[in-house]
Tab-separated table of C-alpha atoms in Angstrom:
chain	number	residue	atom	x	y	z
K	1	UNK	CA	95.469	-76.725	69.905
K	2	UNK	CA	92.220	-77.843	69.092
K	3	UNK	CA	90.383	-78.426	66.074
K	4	UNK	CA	88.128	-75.935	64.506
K	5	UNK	CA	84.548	-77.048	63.798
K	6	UNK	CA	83.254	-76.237	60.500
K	7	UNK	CA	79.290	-75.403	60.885
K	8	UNK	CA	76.601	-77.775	59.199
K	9	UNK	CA	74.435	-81.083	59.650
K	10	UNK	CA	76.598	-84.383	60.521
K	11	UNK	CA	75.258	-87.271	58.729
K	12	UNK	CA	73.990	-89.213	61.359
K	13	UNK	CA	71.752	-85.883	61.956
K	14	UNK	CA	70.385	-85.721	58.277
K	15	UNK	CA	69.631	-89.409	58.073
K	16	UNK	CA	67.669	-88.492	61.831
K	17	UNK	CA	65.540	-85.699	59.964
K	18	UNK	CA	64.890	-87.588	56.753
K	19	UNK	CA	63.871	-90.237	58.738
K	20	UNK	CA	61.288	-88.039	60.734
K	21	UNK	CA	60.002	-85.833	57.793
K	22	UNK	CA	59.119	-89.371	56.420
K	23	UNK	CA	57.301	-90.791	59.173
K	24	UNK	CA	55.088	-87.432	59.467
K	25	UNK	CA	54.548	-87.613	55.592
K	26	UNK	CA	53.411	-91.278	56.285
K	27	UNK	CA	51.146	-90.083	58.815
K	28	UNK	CA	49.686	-86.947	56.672
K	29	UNK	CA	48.941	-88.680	53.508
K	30	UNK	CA	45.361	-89.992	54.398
K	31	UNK	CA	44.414	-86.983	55.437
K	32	UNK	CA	45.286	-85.119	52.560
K	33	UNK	CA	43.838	-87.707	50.187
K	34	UNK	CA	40.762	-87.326	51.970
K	35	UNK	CA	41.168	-83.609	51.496
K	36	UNK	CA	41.425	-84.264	47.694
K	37	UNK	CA	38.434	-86.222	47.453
K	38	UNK	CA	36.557	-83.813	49.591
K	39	UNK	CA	37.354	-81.116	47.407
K	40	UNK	CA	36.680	-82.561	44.141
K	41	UNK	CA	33.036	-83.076	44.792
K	42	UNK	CA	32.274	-79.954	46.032
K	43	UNK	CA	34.251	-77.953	43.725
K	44	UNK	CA	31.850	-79.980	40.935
K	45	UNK	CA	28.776	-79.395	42.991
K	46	UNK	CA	29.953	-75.622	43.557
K	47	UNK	CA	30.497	-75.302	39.808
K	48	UNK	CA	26.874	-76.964	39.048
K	49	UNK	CA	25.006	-74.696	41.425
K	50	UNK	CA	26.791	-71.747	39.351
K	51	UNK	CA	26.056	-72.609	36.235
K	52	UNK	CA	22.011	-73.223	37.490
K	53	UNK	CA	22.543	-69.823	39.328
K	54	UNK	CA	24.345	-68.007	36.297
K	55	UNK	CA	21.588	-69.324	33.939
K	56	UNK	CA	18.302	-68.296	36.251
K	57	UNK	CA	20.362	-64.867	36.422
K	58	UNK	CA	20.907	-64.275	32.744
K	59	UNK	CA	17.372	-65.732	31.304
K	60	UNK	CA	15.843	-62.703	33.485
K	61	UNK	CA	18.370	-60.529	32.015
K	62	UNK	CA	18.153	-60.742	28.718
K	63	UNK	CA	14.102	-61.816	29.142
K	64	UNK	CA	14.818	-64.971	27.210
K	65	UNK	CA	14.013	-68.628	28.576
K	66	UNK	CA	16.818	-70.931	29.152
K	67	UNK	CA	17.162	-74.208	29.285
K	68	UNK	CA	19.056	-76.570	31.997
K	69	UNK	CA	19.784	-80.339	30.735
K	70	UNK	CA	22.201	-82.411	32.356
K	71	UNK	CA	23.329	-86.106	30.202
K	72	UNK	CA	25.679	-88.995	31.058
K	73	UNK	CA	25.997	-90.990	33.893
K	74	UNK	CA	28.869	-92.308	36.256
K	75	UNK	CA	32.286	-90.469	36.299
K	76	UNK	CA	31.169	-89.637	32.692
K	77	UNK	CA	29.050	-86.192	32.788
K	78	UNK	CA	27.540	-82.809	32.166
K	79	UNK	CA	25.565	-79.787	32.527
K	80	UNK	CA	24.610	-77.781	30.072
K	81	UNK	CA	22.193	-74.608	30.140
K	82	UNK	CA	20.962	-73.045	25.961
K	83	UNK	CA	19.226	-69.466	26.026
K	84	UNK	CA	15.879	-69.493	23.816
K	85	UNK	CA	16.356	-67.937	20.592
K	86	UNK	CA	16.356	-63.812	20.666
K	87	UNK	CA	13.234	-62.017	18.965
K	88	UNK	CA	13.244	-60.383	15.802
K	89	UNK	CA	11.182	-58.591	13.846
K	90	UNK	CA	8.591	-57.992	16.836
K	91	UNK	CA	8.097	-61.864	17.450
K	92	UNK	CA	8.267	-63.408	20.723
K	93	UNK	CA	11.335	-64.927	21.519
K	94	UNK	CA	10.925	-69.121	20.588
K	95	UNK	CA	11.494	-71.481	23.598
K	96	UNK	CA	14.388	-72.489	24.490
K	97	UNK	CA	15.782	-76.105	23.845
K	98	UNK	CA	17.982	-78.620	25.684
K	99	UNK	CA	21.215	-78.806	24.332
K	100	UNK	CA	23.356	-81.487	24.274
K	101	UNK	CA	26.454	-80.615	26.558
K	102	UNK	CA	28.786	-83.054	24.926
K	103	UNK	CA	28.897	-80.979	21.471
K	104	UNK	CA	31.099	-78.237	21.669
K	105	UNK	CA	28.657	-76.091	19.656
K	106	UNK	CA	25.535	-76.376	22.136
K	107	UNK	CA	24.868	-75.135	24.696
K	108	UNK	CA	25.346	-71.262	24.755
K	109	UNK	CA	23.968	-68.374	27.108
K	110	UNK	CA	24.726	-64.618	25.388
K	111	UNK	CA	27.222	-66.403	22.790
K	112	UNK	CA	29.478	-68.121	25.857
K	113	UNK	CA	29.489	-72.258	26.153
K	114	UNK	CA	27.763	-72.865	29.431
K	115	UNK	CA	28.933	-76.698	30.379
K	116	UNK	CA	30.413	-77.935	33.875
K	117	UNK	CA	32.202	-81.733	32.186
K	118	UNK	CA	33.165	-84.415	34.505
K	119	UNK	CA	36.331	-84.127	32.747
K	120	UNK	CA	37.592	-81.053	35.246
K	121	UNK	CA	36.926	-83.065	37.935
K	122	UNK	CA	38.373	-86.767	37.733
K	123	UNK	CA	36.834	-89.464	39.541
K	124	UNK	CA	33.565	-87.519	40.516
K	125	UNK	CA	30.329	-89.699	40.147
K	126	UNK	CA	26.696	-88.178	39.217
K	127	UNK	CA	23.409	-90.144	40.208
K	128	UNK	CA	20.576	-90.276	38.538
K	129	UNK	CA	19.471	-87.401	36.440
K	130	UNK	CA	16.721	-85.224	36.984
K	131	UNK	CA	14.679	-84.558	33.677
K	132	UNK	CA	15.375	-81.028	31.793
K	133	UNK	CA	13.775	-78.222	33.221
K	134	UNK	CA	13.272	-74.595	31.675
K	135	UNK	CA	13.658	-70.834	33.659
K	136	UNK	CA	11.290	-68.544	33.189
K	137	UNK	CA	12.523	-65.481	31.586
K	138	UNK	CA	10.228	-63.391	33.983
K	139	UNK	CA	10.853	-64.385	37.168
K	140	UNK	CA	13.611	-67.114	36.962
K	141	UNK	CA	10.708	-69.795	38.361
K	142	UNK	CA	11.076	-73.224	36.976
K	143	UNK	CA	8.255	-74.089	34.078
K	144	UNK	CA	7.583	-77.684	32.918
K	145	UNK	CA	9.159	-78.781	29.736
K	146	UNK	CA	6.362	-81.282	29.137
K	147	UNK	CA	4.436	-83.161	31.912
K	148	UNK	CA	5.071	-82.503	35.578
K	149	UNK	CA	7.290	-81.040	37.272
K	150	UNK	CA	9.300	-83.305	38.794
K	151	UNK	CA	12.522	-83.917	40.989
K	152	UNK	CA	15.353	-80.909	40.175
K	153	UNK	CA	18.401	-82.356	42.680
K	154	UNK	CA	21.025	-84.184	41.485
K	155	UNK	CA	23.651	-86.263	43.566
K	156	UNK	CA	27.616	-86.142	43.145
K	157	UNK	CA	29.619	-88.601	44.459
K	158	UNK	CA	33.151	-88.171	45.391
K	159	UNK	CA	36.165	-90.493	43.674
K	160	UNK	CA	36.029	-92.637	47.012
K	161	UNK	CA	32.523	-93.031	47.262
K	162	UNK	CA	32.681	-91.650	51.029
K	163	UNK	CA	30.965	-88.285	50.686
K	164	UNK	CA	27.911	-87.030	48.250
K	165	UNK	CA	26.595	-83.590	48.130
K	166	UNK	CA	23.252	-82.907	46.610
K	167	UNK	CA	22.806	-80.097	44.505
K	168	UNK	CA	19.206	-79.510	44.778
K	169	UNK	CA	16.808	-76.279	42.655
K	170	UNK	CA	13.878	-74.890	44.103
K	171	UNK	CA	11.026	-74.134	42.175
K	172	UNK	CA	11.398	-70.465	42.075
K	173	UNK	CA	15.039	-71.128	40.883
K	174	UNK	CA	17.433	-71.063	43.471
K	175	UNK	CA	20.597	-73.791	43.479
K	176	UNK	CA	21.422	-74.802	46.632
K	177	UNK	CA	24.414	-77.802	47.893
K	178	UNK	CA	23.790	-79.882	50.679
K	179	UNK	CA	25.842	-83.308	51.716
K	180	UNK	CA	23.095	-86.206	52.954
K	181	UNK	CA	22.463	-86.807	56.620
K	182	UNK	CA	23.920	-90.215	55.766
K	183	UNK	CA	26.927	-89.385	54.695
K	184	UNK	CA	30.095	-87.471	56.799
K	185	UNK	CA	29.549	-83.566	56.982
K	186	UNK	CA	31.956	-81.577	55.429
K	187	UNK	CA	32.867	-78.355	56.635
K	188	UNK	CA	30.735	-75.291	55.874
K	189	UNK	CA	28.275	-77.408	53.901
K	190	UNK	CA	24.928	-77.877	55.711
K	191	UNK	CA	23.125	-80.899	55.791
K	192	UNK	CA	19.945	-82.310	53.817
């Protein structure tokens, strides 16, 4: 009479597939750091452009001026965009100042905070700043705060320091994201 088999995984065979599920994780791990720090860069720079966007669309909307100013420096950072004050009483509306993005109290568009913060995106560098700059309420063109009108891009650099996108405005408003020529390309970003 023979023995019956009872189904399931000998040990020998487990140790076999633990042993190949860790060599493949081994192999997989770079890549999906890389992934990581790929994706935190331009999920800030995404979140930048939208907040220029958002603000261009909503000083137009609500004919008010609106303010972009952007503080900090290294992996400590932030945006911030502050709608002029509304009219009353038949007076123009007043201009609209920078705020300070790192006080919880400044920086508001129609009553909602407006602030992308380094802190939701560890590790993420910014270069140097560009000066503030102020959308018209007419058109959503750029207007001079004072002096001229000068560079409107800004630079993030990912935790690793491999890949940068730019997150440049145009003068008649528009955000747009590019990564350097000198750096890798990432996918579905075009290039400076």
């Amino acid at each position: 009479m023979r023995a019956q088999r009872s189904p399931g995984f000998t040990l020998l065979e487990l140790m076999i597939a633990v042993a190949i599920l860790a060599v493949l994780a081994a192999l997989a791990a770079p890549s999906l750091s890389d992934f990581f720090d790929r994706h935190r860069v331009r999920a800030a720079a995404d979140d930048v452009s939208s907040l220029i966007s958002h603000a261009r669309a909503e000083s137009v909307k609500h004919d008010l001026p609106i303010t972009i100013a952007m503080n900090g420096s290294g992996t400590a950072w932030c945006v911030g965009a502050n709608e002029a004050t509304p009219p009353t009483g038949g007076a123009p509306a007043g201009e609209s100042a920078a705020c300070d993005c790192t006080q919880d109290t400044q920086c508001m568009v129609a009553g909602i905070r407006q602030v992308v913060s380094s802190g939701e995106y560890r590790g993420v560098a910014i270069g140097a700043l560009p000066s503030d700059f102020r959308f018209d309420n007419t058109l959503g063109a750029i207007v001079t705060t004072g002096g001229l009108l000068g560079s409107r891009q800004v630079t993030l650099t990912s935790p690793s320091g491999k890949y940068d996108v730019v997150v440049e405005v145009e003068t008649l408003g528009q955000a747009r994201s590019c990564t350097p020529s000198s750096r890798p390309a990432m996918s579905g970003m075009p290039q400076c």
